[in-house]
mmCIF file with all atom_site columns, C-alpha atoms in Angstrom:
data_model
loop_
_atom_site.group_PDB
_atom_site.id
_atom_site.type_symbol
_atom_site.label_atom_id
_atom_site.label_alt_id
_atom_site.label_comp_id
_atom_site.label_asym_id
_atom_site.label_entity_id
_atom_site.label_seq_id
_atom_site.pdbx_PDB_ins_code
_atom_site.Cartn_x
_atom_site.Cartn_y
_atom_site.Cartn_z
_atom_site.occupancy
_atom_site.B_iso_or_equiv
_atom_site.pdbx_formal_charge
_atom_site.auth_seq_id
_atom_site.auth_comp_id
_atom_site.auth_asym_id
_atom_site.auth_atom_id
_atom_site.pdbx_PDB_model_num
ATOM 1   C CA . UNK A 1 1  ? 1.325   -4.628  49.039 1.00 41.00 ? 1  UNK A CA 1
ATOM 2   C CA . UNK A 1 2  ? -1.178  -1.830  49.148 1.00 44.00 ? 2  UNK A CA 1
ATOM 3   C CA . UNK A 1 3  ? -4.693  -3.171  49.615 1.00 48.00 ? 3  UNK A CA 1
ATOM 4   C CA . UNK A 1 4  ? -6.248  -3.310  46.337 1.00 55.00 ? 4  UNK A CA 1
ATOM 5   C CA . UNK A 1 5  ? -4.020  -4.509  44.557 1.00 66.00 ? 5  UNK A CA 1
ATOM 6   C CA . UNK A 1 6  ? -4.003  -8.043  45.543 1.00 79.00 ? 6  UNK A CA 1
ATOM 7   C CA . UNK A 1 7  ? -5.503  -8.519  42.074 1.00 93.00 ? 7  UNK A CA 1
ATOM 8   C CA . UNK A 1 8  ? -3.089  -6.919  39.636 1.00 97.00 ? 8  UNK A CA 1
ATOM 9   C CA . UNK A 1 9  ? -1.049  -8.596  37.227 1.00 97.00 ? 9  UNK A CA 1
ATOM 10  C CA . UNK A 1 10 ? 2.000   -6.693  35.678 1.00 97.00 ? 10 UNK A CA 1
ATOM 11  C CA . UNK A 1 11 ? 3.582   -8.378  33.039 1.00 98.00 ? 11 UNK A CA 1
ATOM 12  C CA . UNK A 1 12 ? 7.180   -8.332  33.144 1.00 96.00 ? 12 UNK A CA 1
ATOM 13  C CA . UNK A 1 13 ? 9.229   -9.921  30.813 1.00 94.00 ? 13 UNK A CA 1
ATOM 14  C CA . UNK A 1 14 ? 9.084   -13.482 31.941 1.00 96.00 ? 14 UNK A CA 1
ATOM 15  C CA . UNK A 1 15 ? 7.011   -16.453 29.246 1.00 95.00 ? 15 UNK A CA 1
ATOM 16  C CA . UNK A 1 16 ? 3.389   -16.129 29.194 1.00 96.00 ? 16 UNK A CA 1
ATOM 17  C CA . UNK A 1 17 ? 2.676   -18.857 31.207 1.00 97.00 ? 17 UNK A CA 1
ATOM 18  C CA . UNK A 1 18 ? 4.204   -17.185 34.541 1.00 98.00 ? 18 UNK A CA 1
ATOM 19  C CA . UNK A 1 19 ? 1.882   -14.293 33.960 1.00 98.00 ? 19 UNK A CA 1
ATOM 20  C CA . UNK A 1 20 ? -1.868  -16.816 32.971 1.00 98.00 ? 20 UNK A CA 1
ATOM 21  C CA . UNK A 1 21 ? -0.143  -18.905 35.846 1.00 97.00 ? 21 UNK A CA 1
ATOM 22  C CA . UNK A 1 22 ? -0.852  -15.934 38.401 1.00 97.00 ? 22 UNK A CA 1
ATOM 23  C CA . UNK A 1 23 ? -4.129  -14.582 37.269 1.00 97.00 ? 23 UNK A CA 1
ATOM 24  C CA . UNK A 1 24 ? -5.978  -18.136 37.096 1.00 97.00 ? 24 UNK A CA 1
ATOM 25  C CA . UNK A 1 25 ? -5.001  -18.474 40.844 1.00 96.00 ? 25 UNK A CA 1
ATOM 26  C CA . UNK A 1 26 ? -5.953  -15.149 41.858 1.00 95.00 ? 26 UNK A CA 1
ATOM 27  C CA . UNK A 1 27 ? -9.444  -16.869 40.550 1.00 95.00 ? 27 UNK A CA 1
ATOM 28  C CA . UNK A 1 28 ? -8.538  -19.650 42.410 1.00 94.00 ? 28 UNK A CA 1
ATOM 29  C CA . UNK A 1 29 ? -8.320  -18.126 44.927 1.00 93.00 ? 29 UNK A CA 1
ATOM 30  C CA . UNK A 1 30 ? -11.531 -15.771 45.093 1.00 93.00 ? 30 UNK A CA 1
ATOM 31  C CA . UNK A 1 31 ? -10.830 -13.040 43.444 1.00 95.00 ? 31 UNK A CA 1
ATOM 32  C CA . UNK A 1 32 ? -14.380 -11.836 41.132 1.00 96.00 ? 32 UNK A CA 1
ATOM 33  C CA . UNK A 1 33 ? -12.254 -9.756  38.851 1.00 97.00 ? 33 UNK A CA 1
ATOM 34  C CA . UNK A 1 34 ? -8.402  -9.483  37.799 1.00 98.00 ? 34 UNK A CA 1
ATOM 35  C CA . UNK A 1 35 ? -6.402  -6.707  36.007 1.00 98.00 ? 35 UNK A CA 1
ATOM 36  C CA . UNK A 1 36 ? -3.586  -7.536  33.968 1.00 98.00 ? 36 UNK A CA 1
ATOM 37  C CA . UNK A 1 37 ? -1.428  -3.569  33.023 1.00 98.00 ? 37 UNK A CA 1
ATOM 38  C CA . UNK A 1 38 ? 1.722   -3.736  31.084 1.00 98.00 ? 38 UNK A CA 1
ATOM 39  C CA . UNK A 1 39 ? 3.578   -0.537  29.536 1.00 96.00 ? 39 UNK A CA 1
ATOM 40  C CA . UNK A 1 40 ? 5.062   -0.372  25.850 1.00 95.00 ? 40 UNK A CA 1
ATOM 41  C CA . UNK A 1 41 ? 6.401   -3.819  24.648 1.00 95.00 ? 41 UNK A CA 1
ATOM 42  C CA . UNK A 1 42 ? 4.467   -5.680  27.388 1.00 97.00 ? 42 UNK A CA 1
ATOM 43  C CA . UNK A 1 43 ? 1.800   -4.855  26.058 1.00 98.00 ? 43 UNK A CA 1
ATOM 44  C CA . UNK A 1 44 ? 0.721   -6.788  23.511 1.00 97.00 ? 44 UNK A CA 1
ATOM 45  C CA . UNK A 1 45 ? 1.643   -9.657  25.819 1.00 97.00 ? 45 UNK A CA 1
ATOM 46  C CA . UNK A 1 46 ? -0.844  -8.565  28.659 1.00 98.00 ? 46 UNK A CA 1
ATOM 47  C CA . UNK A 1 47 ? -2.873  -9.243  26.094 1.00 98.00 ? 47 UNK A CA 1
ATOM 48  C CA . UNK A 1 48 ? -2.132  -12.872 24.657 1.00 97.00 ? 48 UNK A CA 1
ATOM 49  C CA . UNK A 1 49 ? -2.130  -13.295 28.957 1.00 98.00 ? 49 UNK A CA 1
ATOM 50  C CA . UNK A 1 50 ? -5.894  -12.597 28.177 1.00 98.00 ? 50 UNK A CA 1
ATOM 51  C CA . UNK A 1 51 ? -6.951  -14.115 25.601 1.00 97.00 ? 51 UNK A CA 1
ATOM 52  C CA . UNK A 1 52 ? -5.480  -17.220 27.021 1.00 97.00 ? 52 UNK A CA 1
ATOM 53  C CA . UNK A 1 53 ? -6.969  -17.479 30.065 1.00 97.00 ? 53 UNK A CA 1
ATOM 54  C CA . UNK A 1 54 ? -10.566 -16.969 28.523 1.00 96.00 ? 54 UNK A CA 1
ATOM 55  C CA . UNK A 1 55 ? -9.662  -19.690 25.226 1.00 94.00 ? 55 UNK A CA 1
ATOM 56  C CA . UNK A 1 56 ? -7.884  -22.450 27.801 1.00 95.00 ? 56 UNK A CA 1
ATOM 57  C CA . UNK A 1 57 ? -8.460  -21.395 31.641 1.00 96.00 ? 57 UNK A CA 1
ATOM 58  C CA . UNK A 1 58 ? -11.073 -19.671 32.594 1.00 95.00 ? 58 UNK A CA 1
ATOM 59  C CA . UNK A 1 59 ? -13.701 -19.456 29.560 1.00 92.00 ? 59 UNK A CA 1
ATOM 60  C CA . UNK A 1 60 ? -16.842 -17.662 32.336 1.00 94.00 ? 60 UNK A CA 1
ATOM 61  C CA . UNK A 1 61 ? -14.145 -14.937 32.001 1.00 96.00 ? 61 UNK A CA 1
ATOM 62  C CA . UNK A 1 62 ? -14.671 -11.322 30.486 1.00 95.00 ? 62 UNK A CA 1
ATOM 63  C CA . UNK A 1 63 ? -13.298 -8.998  29.693 1.00 96.00 ? 63 UNK A CA 1
ATOM 64  C CA . UNK A 1 64 ? -14.834 -6.130  31.031 1.00 96.00 ? 64 UNK A CA 1
ATOM 65  C CA . UNK A 1 65 ? -12.630 -3.253  30.414 1.00 97.00 ? 65 UNK A CA 1
ATOM 66  C CA . UNK A 1 66 ? -10.274 -1.867  28.785 1.00 98.00 ? 66 UNK A CA 1
ATOM 67  C CA . UNK A 1 67 ? -8.251  1.388   28.922 1.00 98.00 ? 67 UNK A CA 1
ATOM 68  C CA . UNK A 1 68 ? -5.060  2.887   27.894 1.00 98.00 ? 68 UNK A CA 1
ATOM 69  C CA . UNK A 1 69 ? -3.060  5.119   28.286 1.00 97.00 ? 69 UNK A CA 1
ATOM 70  C CA . UNK A 1 70 ? 0.010   7.617   28.490 1.00 96.00 ? 70 UNK A CA 1
ATOM 71  C CA . UNK A 1 71 ? 2.495   7.294   31.873 1.00 96.00 ? 71 UNK A CA 1
ATOM 72  C CA . UNK A 1 72 ? 5.819   9.482   32.741 1.00 93.00 ? 72 UNK A CA 1
ATOM 73  C CA . UNK A 1 73 ? 8.480   7.204   33.592 1.00 90.00 ? 73 UNK A CA 1
ATOM 74  C CA . UNK A 1 74 ? 11.455  8.762   34.849 1.00 90.00 ? 74 UNK A CA 1
ATOM 75  C CA . UNK A 1 75 ? 14.618  6.566   33.128 1.00 83.00 ? 75 UNK A CA 1
ATOM 76  C CA . UNK A 1 76 ? 18.371  8.015   32.543 1.00 88.00 ? 76 UNK A CA 1
ATOM 77  C CA . UNK A 1 77 ? 18.472  10.247  30.653 1.00 87.00 ? 77 UNK A CA 1
ATOM 78  C CA . UNK A 1 78 ? 14.715  11.764  31.575 1.00 92.00 ? 78 UNK A CA 1
ATOM 79  C CA . UNK A 1 79 ? 11.415  11.404  31.357 1.00 92.00 ? 79 UNK A CA 1
ATOM 80  C CA . UNK A 1 80 ? 10.442  9.225   29.041 1.00 91.00 ? 80 UNK A CA 1
ATOM 81  C CA . UNK A 1 81 ? 6.620   9.161   27.648 1.00 93.00 ? 81 UNK A CA 1
ATOM 82  C CA . UNK A 1 82 ? 5.173   4.973   27.559 1.00 95.00 ? 82 UNK A CA 1
ATOM 83  C CA . UNK A 1 83 ? 2.485   3.376   26.930 1.00 97.00 ? 83 UNK A CA 1
ATOM 84  C CA . UNK A 1 84 ? 0.115   1.558   28.799 1.00 98.00 ? 84 UNK A CA 1
ATOM 85  C CA . UNK A 1 85 ? -2.880  -1.313  29.149 1.00 98.00 ? 85 UNK A CA 1
ATOM 86  C CA . UNK A 1 86 ? -5.652  -2.194  31.625 1.00 98.00 ? 86 UNK A CA 1
ATOM 87  C CA . UNK A 1 87 ? -7.530  -5.246  30.872 1.00 98.00 ? 87 UNK A CA 1
ATOM 88  C CA . UNK A 1 88 ? -10.267 -6.553  33.529 1.00 98.00 ? 88 UNK A CA 1
ATOM 89  C CA . UNK A 1 89 ? -10.366 -9.545  33.192 1.00 98.00 ? 89 UNK A CA 1
ATOM 90  C CA . UNK A 1 90 ? -13.710 -10.364 35.413 1.00 97.00 ? 90 UNK A CA 1
ATOM 91  C CA . UNK A 1 91 ? -14.376 -14.700 36.516 1.00 94.00 ? 91 UNK A CA 1
ATOM 92  C CA . UNK A 1 92 ? -17.959 -14.494 35.473 1.00 86.00 ? 92 UNK A CA 1
ATOM 93  C CA . UNK B 2 1  ? -12.575 -0.592  -0.790 1.00 41.00 ? 1  UNK B CA 1
ATOM 94  C CA . UNK B 2 2  ? -15.572 -2.294  1.142  1.00 44.00 ? 2  UNK B CA 1
ATOM 95  C CA . UNK B 2 3  ? -18.169 0.601   2.359  1.00 49.00 ? 3  UNK B CA 1
ATOM 96  C CA . UNK B 2 4  ? -16.858 0.612   6.204  1.00 55.00 ? 4  UNK B CA 1
ATOM 97  C CA . UNK B 2 5  ? -13.680 0.036   6.141  1.00 66.00 ? 5  UNK B CA 1
ATOM 98  C CA . UNK B 2 6  ? -12.905 3.050   4.612  1.00 79.00 ? 6  UNK B CA 1
ATOM 99  C CA . UNK B 2 7  ? -12.176 4.595   8.550  1.00 93.00 ? 7  UNK B CA 1
ATOM 100 C CA . UNK B 2 8  ? -9.580  1.360   9.875  1.00 97.00 ? 8  UNK B CA 1
ATOM 101 C CA . UNK B 2 9  ? -6.477  1.855   10.191 1.00 97.00 ? 9  UNK B CA 1
ATOM 102 C CA . UNK B 2 10 ? -4.363  -1.498  9.694  1.00 97.00 ? 10 UNK B CA 1
ATOM 103 C CA . UNK B 2 11 ? -1.204  -1.509  11.725 1.00 98.00 ? 11 UNK B CA 1
ATOM 104 C CA . UNK B 2 12 ? 1.548   -2.900  10.155 1.00 96.00 ? 12 UNK B CA 1
ATOM 105 C CA . UNK B 2 13 ? 5.590   -3.052  9.526  1.00 94.00 ? 13 UNK B CA 1
ATOM 106 C CA . UNK B 2 14 ? 5.920   0.942   9.223  1.00 96.00 ? 14 UNK B CA 1
ATOM 107 C CA . UNK B 2 15 ? 7.190   3.909   12.311 1.00 95.00 ? 15 UNK B CA 1
ATOM 108 C CA . UNK B 2 16 ? 4.944   4.820   14.398 1.00 96.00 ? 16 UNK B CA 1
ATOM 109 C CA . UNK B 2 17 ? 3.837   8.230   12.563 1.00 97.00 ? 17 UNK B CA 1
ATOM 110 C CA . UNK B 2 18 ? 2.801   6.886   9.495  1.00 97.00 ? 18 UNK B CA 1
ATOM 111 C CA . UNK B 2 19 ? -0.511  5.449   11.427 1.00 98.00 ? 19 UNK B CA 1
ATOM 112 C CA . UNK B 2 20 ? -0.840  8.504   13.549 1.00 98.00 ? 20 UNK B CA 1
ATOM 113 C CA . UNK B 2 21 ? -1.045  10.348  10.043 1.00 97.00 ? 21 UNK B CA 1
ATOM 114 C CA . UNK B 2 22 ? -3.150  7.763   8.178  1.00 97.00 ? 22 UNK B CA 1
ATOM 115 C CA . UNK B 2 23 ? -5.754  7.899   10.914 1.00 97.00 ? 23 UNK B CA 1
ATOM 116 C CA . UNK B 2 24 ? -5.539  12.443  11.363 1.00 97.00 ? 24 UNK B CA 1
ATOM 117 C CA . UNK B 2 25 ? -5.899  12.352  7.699  1.00 96.00 ? 25 UNK B CA 1
ATOM 118 C CA . UNK B 2 26 ? -9.060  10.124  7.660  1.00 95.00 ? 26 UNK B CA 1
ATOM 119 C CA . UNK B 2 27 ? -10.296 12.618  11.187 1.00 95.00 ? 27 UNK B CA 1
ATOM 120 C CA . UNK B 2 28 ? -9.644  16.093  8.673  1.00 94.00 ? 28 UNK B CA 1
ATOM 121 C CA . UNK B 2 29 ? -11.919 13.807  6.131  1.00 93.00 ? 29 UNK B CA 1
ATOM 122 C CA . UNK B 2 30 ? -14.858 14.441  7.866  1.00 93.00 ? 30 UNK B CA 1
ATOM 123 C CA . UNK B 2 31 ? -14.570 10.308  10.047 1.00 95.00 ? 31 UNK B CA 1
ATOM 124 C CA . UNK B 2 32 ? -16.826 10.833  12.827 1.00 96.00 ? 32 UNK B CA 1
ATOM 125 C CA . UNK B 2 33 ? -14.802 7.673   14.460 1.00 97.00 ? 33 UNK B CA 1
ATOM 126 C CA . UNK B 2 34 ? -11.509 5.526   13.838 1.00 98.00 ? 34 UNK B CA 1
ATOM 127 C CA . UNK B 2 35 ? -10.850 2.369   14.029 1.00 98.00 ? 35 UNK B CA 1
ATOM 128 C CA . UNK B 2 36 ? -7.581  1.268   14.538 1.00 98.00 ? 36 UNK B CA 1
ATOM 129 C CA . UNK B 2 37 ? -6.541  -2.360  14.505 1.00 98.00 ? 37 UNK B CA 1
ATOM 130 C CA . UNK B 2 38 ? -3.399  -4.486  14.705 1.00 98.00 ? 38 UNK B CA 1
ATOM 131 C CA . UNK B 2 39 ? -1.741  -8.039  15.549 1.00 96.00 ? 39 UNK B CA 1
ATOM 132 C CA . UNK B 2 40 ? 0.417   -9.948  17.388 1.00 95.00 ? 40 UNK B CA 1
ATOM 133 C CA . UNK B 2 41 ? 3.637   -7.598  17.933 1.00 95.00 ? 41 UNK B CA 1
ATOM 134 C CA . UNK B 2 42 ? 1.820   -4.917  16.384 1.00 97.00 ? 42 UNK B CA 1
ATOM 135 C CA . UNK B 2 43 ? -0.738  -4.971  19.447 1.00 98.00 ? 43 UNK B CA 1
ATOM 136 C CA . UNK B 2 44 ? 1.398   -2.443  21.153 1.00 96.00 ? 44 UNK B CA 1
ATOM 137 C CA . UNK B 2 45 ? 2.325   -0.367  18.538 1.00 97.00 ? 45 UNK B CA 1
ATOM 138 C CA . UNK B 2 46 ? -0.982  -0.091  18.227 1.00 98.00 ? 46 UNK B CA 1
ATOM 139 C CA . UNK B 2 47 ? -1.692  1.749   21.018 1.00 98.00 ? 47 UNK B CA 1
ATOM 140 C CA . UNK B 2 48 ? 0.910   3.258   20.887 1.00 97.00 ? 48 UNK B CA 1
ATOM 141 C CA . UNK B 2 49 ? -0.276  5.408   17.901 1.00 98.00 ? 49 UNK B CA 1
ATOM 142 C CA . UNK B 2 50 ? -4.161  5.375   19.725 1.00 98.00 ? 50 UNK B CA 1
ATOM 143 C CA . UNK B 2 51 ? -1.851  7.259   22.785 1.00 97.00 ? 51 UNK B CA 1
ATOM 144 C CA . UNK B 2 52 ? 0.331   9.864   20.420 1.00 97.00 ? 52 UNK B CA 1
ATOM 145 C CA . UNK B 2 53 ? -3.515  10.847  18.723 1.00 97.00 ? 53 UNK B CA 1
ATOM 146 C CA . UNK B 2 54 ? -4.919  12.325  22.081 1.00 96.00 ? 54 UNK B CA 1
ATOM 147 C CA . UNK B 2 55 ? -1.452  13.773  23.127 1.00 94.00 ? 55 UNK B CA 1
ATOM 148 C CA . UNK B 2 56 ? -0.510  15.579  20.034 1.00 95.00 ? 56 UNK B CA 1
ATOM 149 C CA . UNK B 2 57 ? -2.740  16.055  17.582 1.00 95.00 ? 57 UNK B CA 1
ATOM 150 C CA . UNK B 2 58 ? -6.232  15.876  18.154 1.00 94.00 ? 58 UNK B CA 1
ATOM 151 C CA . UNK B 2 59 ? -6.700  16.464  21.575 1.00 92.00 ? 59 UNK B CA 1
ATOM 152 C CA . UNK B 2 60 ? -10.466 15.847  21.972 1.00 94.00 ? 60 UNK B CA 1
ATOM 153 C CA . UNK B 2 61 ? -10.489 12.401  21.165 1.00 96.00 ? 61 UNK B CA 1
ATOM 154 C CA . UNK B 2 62 ? -11.669 10.285  22.975 1.00 95.00 ? 62 UNK B CA 1
ATOM 155 C CA . UNK B 2 63 ? -11.470 6.332   23.166 1.00 96.00 ? 63 UNK B CA 1
ATOM 156 C CA . UNK B 2 64 ? -14.775 4.855   22.781 1.00 96.00 ? 64 UNK B CA 1
ATOM 157 C CA . UNK B 2 65 ? -14.558 1.107   23.214 1.00 97.00 ? 65 UNK B CA 1
ATOM 158 C CA . UNK B 2 66 ? -11.221 -1.666  23.069 1.00 98.00 ? 66 UNK B CA 1
ATOM 159 C CA . UNK B 2 67 ? -11.406 -4.867  21.978 1.00 98.00 ? 67 UNK B CA 1
ATOM 160 C CA . UNK B 2 68 ? -9.442  -7.951  22.470 1.00 98.00 ? 68 UNK B CA 1
ATOM 161 C CA . UNK B 2 69 ? -9.925  -11.042 20.753 1.00 97.00 ? 69 UNK B CA 1
ATOM 162 C CA . UNK B 2 70 ? -7.555  -13.794 19.022 1.00 96.00 ? 70 UNK B CA 1
ATOM 163 C CA . UNK B 2 71 ? -8.026  -14.609 15.401 1.00 96.00 ? 71 UNK B CA 1
ATOM 164 C CA . UNK B 2 72 ? -6.949  -17.799 13.274 1.00 93.00 ? 72 UNK B CA 1
ATOM 165 C CA . UNK B 2 73 ? -4.325  -17.067 10.516 1.00 90.00 ? 73 UNK B CA 1
ATOM 166 C CA . UNK B 2 74 ? -3.532  -19.685 8.416  1.00 90.00 ? 74 UNK B CA 1
ATOM 167 C CA . UNK B 2 75 ? 0.122   -19.921 7.993  1.00 83.00 ? 75 UNK B CA 1
ATOM 168 C CA . UNK B 2 76 ? 2.810   -21.779 6.754  1.00 88.00 ? 76 UNK B CA 1
ATOM 169 C CA . UNK B 2 77 ? 3.016   -24.571 9.203  1.00 87.00 ? 77 UNK B CA 1
ATOM 170 C CA . UNK B 2 78 ? -1.205  -24.970 10.031 1.00 92.00 ? 78 UNK B CA 1
ATOM 171 C CA . UNK B 2 79 ? -3.523  -22.257 11.791 1.00 92.00 ? 79 UNK B CA 1
ATOM 172 C CA . UNK B 2 80 ? -1.001  -20.156 14.224 1.00 91.00 ? 80 UNK B CA 1
ATOM 173 C CA . UNK B 2 81 ? -3.917  -17.861 16.802 1.00 93.00 ? 81 UNK B CA 1
ATOM 174 C CA . UNK B 2 82 ? -2.727  -14.626 17.327 1.00 95.00 ? 82 UNK B CA 1
ATOM 175 C CA . UNK B 2 83 ? -4.122  -11.890 19.774 1.00 97.00 ? 83 UNK B CA 1
ATOM 176 C CA . UNK B 2 84 ? -6.126  -8.172  18.223 1.00 98.00 ? 84 UNK B CA 1
ATOM 177 C CA . UNK B 2 85 ? -7.332  -6.219  19.020 1.00 98.00 ? 85 UNK B CA 1
ATOM 178 C CA . UNK B 2 86 ? -9.694  -2.602  17.685 1.00 98.00 ? 86 UNK B CA 1
ATOM 179 C CA . UNK B 2 87 ? -9.254  0.284   18.587 1.00 98.00 ? 87 UNK B CA 1
ATOM 180 C CA . UNK B 2 88 ? -12.033 3.149   18.624 1.00 98.00 ? 88 UNK B CA 1
ATOM 181 C CA . UNK B 2 89 ? -11.060 6.222   18.362 1.00 98.00 ? 89 UNK B CA 1
ATOM 182 C CA . UNK B 2 90 ? -14.049 9.324   18.429 1.00 97.00 ? 90 UNK B CA 1
ATOM 183 C CA . UNK B 2 91 ? -12.685 12.770  16.603 1.00 94.00 ? 91 UNK B CA 1
ATOM 184 C CA . UNK B 2 92 ? -14.900 14.295  20.516 1.00 86.00 ? 92 UNK B CA 1
#
């Protein structure tokens, strides 16, 4: 894994708690900051993950940065644009 | 409508373009700032709305603030917690 990607959690199709656990594990392993990334329909689940981490597991954690953007993805029918989000959580 | 709510667009179940139009209309009516709000599964669509406004309609617009939170909503089966987002778009 490229350096600097260690503290990134990509939100896919698993249950919310899988990703919550991934974030909490990163903090427990000494990361001060974890970046939660998601695209398209996974975006609302990225927000759920950040909120569950803050409310139930790492109460001192803060959302220090949230970025939204448009990414171009090459699909079967050419290039499609999808929205993306990056939520930075600080251990606090 | 309460003062200060004029420049808020709530994302519901309509198509993305309805909300894009609502945001663009607010800017055309002289608002410098429009706040896009959504909860739960509408969150990814709020991000889509902000991105489409920026990319296709008001190229100078910037995302100046994004907040996420947890809201408590009273439903049929008691209080449920849902994630929420507020995206502030500045006309630029």
